[in-house]
Short mmCIF file of C-alpha atoms in Angstrom, two decimals:
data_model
loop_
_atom_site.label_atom_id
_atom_site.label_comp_id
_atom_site.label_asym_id
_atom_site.label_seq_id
_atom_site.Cartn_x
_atom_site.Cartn_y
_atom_site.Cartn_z
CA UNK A 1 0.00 0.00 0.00
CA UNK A 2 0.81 3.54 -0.50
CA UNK A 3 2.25 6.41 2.30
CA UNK A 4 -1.94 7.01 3.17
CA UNK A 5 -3.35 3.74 4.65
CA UNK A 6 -5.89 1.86 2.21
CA UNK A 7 -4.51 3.99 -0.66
CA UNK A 8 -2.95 2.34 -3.54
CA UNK A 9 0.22 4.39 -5.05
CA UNK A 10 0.50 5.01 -8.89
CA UNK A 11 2.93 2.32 -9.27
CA UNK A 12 0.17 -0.11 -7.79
CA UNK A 13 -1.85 1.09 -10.05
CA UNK A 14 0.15 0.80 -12.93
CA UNK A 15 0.53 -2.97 -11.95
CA UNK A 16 -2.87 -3.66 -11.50
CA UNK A 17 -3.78 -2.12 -14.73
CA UNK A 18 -0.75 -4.14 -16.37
CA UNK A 19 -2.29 -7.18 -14.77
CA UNK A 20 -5.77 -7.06 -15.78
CA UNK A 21 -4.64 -5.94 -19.67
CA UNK A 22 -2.54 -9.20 -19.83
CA UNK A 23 -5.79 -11.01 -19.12
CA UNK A 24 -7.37 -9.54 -21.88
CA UNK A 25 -4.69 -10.30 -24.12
CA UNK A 26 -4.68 -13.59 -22.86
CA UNK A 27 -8.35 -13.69 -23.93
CA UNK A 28 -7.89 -12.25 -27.11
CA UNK A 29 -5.08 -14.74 -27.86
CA UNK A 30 -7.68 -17.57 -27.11
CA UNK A 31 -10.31 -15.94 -29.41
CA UNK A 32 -7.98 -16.00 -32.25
CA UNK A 33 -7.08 -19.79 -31.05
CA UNK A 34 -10.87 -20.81 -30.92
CA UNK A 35 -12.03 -18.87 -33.86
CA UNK A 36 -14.31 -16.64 -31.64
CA UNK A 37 -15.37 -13.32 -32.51
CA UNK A 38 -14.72 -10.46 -30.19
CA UNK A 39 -13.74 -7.09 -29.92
CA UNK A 40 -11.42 -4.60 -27.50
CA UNK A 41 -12.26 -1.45 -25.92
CA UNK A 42 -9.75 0.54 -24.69
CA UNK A 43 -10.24 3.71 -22.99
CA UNK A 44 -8.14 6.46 -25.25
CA UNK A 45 -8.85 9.63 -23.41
CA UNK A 46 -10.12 10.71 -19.80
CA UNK A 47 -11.00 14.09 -18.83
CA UNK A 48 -11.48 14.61 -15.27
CA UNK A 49 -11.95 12.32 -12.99
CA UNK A 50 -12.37 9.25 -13.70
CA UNK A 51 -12.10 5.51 -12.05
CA UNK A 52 -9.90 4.46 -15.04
CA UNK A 53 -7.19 6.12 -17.02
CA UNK A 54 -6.22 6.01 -20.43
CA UNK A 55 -5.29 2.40 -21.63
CA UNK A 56 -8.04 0.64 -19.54
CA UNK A 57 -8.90 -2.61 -21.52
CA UNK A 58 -12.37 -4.73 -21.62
CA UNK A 59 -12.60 -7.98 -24.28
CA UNK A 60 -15.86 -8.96 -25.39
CA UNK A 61 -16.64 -12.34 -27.32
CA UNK A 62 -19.19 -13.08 -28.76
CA UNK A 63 -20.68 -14.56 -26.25
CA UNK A 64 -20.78 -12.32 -24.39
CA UNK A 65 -18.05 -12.95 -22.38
CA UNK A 66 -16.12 -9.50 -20.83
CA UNK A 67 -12.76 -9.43 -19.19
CA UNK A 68 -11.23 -6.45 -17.66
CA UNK A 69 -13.01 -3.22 -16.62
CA UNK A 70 -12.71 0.32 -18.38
CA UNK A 71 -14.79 2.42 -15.30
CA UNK A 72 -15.98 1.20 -12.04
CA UNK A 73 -18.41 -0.62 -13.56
CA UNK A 74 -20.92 2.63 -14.80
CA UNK A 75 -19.68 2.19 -19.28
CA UNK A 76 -19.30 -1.73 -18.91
CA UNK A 77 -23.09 -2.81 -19.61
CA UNK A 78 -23.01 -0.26 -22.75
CA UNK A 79 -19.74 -0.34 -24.22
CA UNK A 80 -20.74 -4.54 -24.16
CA UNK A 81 -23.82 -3.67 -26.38
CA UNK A 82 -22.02 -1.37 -28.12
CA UNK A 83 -18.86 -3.85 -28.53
CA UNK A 84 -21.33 -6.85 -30.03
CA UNK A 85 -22.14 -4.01 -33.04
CA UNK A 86 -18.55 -3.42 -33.58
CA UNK A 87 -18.40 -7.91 -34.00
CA UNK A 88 -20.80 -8.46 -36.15
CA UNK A 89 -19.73 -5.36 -38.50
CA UNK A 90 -16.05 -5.09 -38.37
CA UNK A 91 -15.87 -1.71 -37.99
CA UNK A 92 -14.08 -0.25 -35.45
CA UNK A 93 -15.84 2.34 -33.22
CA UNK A 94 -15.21 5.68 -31.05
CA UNK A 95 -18.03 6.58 -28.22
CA UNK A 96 -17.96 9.62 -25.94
CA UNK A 97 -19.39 9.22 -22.41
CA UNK A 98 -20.11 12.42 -20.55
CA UNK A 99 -20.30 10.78 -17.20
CA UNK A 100 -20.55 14.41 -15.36
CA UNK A 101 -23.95 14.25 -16.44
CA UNK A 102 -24.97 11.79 -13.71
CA UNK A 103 -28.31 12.99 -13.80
CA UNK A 104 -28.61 11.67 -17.93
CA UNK A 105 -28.04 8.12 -16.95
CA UNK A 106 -30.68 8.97 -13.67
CA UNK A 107 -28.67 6.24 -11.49
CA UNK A 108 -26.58 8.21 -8.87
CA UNK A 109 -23.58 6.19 -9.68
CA UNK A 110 -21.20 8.37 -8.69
CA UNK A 111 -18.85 7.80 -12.00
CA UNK A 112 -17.53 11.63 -12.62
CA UNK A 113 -15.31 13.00 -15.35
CA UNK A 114 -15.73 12.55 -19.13
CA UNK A 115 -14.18 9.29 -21.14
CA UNK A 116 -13.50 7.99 -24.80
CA UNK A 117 -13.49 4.81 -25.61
CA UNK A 118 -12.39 3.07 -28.73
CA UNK A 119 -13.66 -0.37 -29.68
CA UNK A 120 -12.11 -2.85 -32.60
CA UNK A 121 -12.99 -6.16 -33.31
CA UNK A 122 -10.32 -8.87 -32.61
CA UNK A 123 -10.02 -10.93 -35.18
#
C-alpha cells in the first residue's frame, strides 16, 4: 500500500492495470485460437476524474463474455452492447461518455469525469 493507509500508489496502479490488460490479451489470444469473434475497448482519453485512465482494456466475445473493466463498472453494460455491433460489422468504433452528467443516466452512480473509448474487433 501507499504512504496514506488503504490507498494504492500510482505504481500499484500501474501494476494492477498491467495485470488485468494481460488477461485480456490472454483472452484475445484464445479468441484467435478458438475462432471466436470479439472485440477490444480501450479507454483512449479521460478528462477529469475518472475511475480508469487512459489504456483501460475490456474484451468482449461473442458470447458475451467480458474481461477487464474500463470504469468502475458505470460504461461496462453499454460499451458490451455497443462492442457486439462493432463484432458483427467489423468496424471499429469511437463513443464519448459524458459521465458528469450523472443525472442523464438517472442512477446516482457516482462515476464523474468525461471518457473515450475506442472499440475494434479482434479478429
Amino acid at each position: 500500500m501507499g504512504l496514506l493507509r488503504g490507498r494504492i500508489t500510482i505504481k500499484e496502479t500501474g501494476v494492477i492495470l498491467l495485470k488485468e490488460n494481460l488477461k485480456v490479451y490472454e483472452a484475445i489470444a484464445e479468441a484467435k485460437e478458438s475462432g471466436k469473434r470479439a472485440a477490444v475497448a480501450t479507454v483512449i482519453k479521460v478528462i477529469g476524474s475518472s475511475y480508469r485512465r487512459e489504456g483501460a482494456k475490456m474484451f468482449v466475445d461473442e458470447t458475451e463474455r467480458n474481461i477487464g473493466l474500463i470504469s468502475g463498472g458505470c460504461l461496462e453494460s453499454d460499451v458490451a452492447e455497443e462492442a457486439k455491433a462493432v463484432i458483427k460489422s467489423g468496424k471499429p468504433f469511437t463513443k464519448f461518455y459524458d459521465l458528469d452528467e450523472d443525472y442523464v443516466w438517472g442512477l446516482g452512480l457516482g462515476c464523474p469525469g468525461k471518457v473515450m473509448v475506442y472499440i475494434e474487433r479482434v479478429s
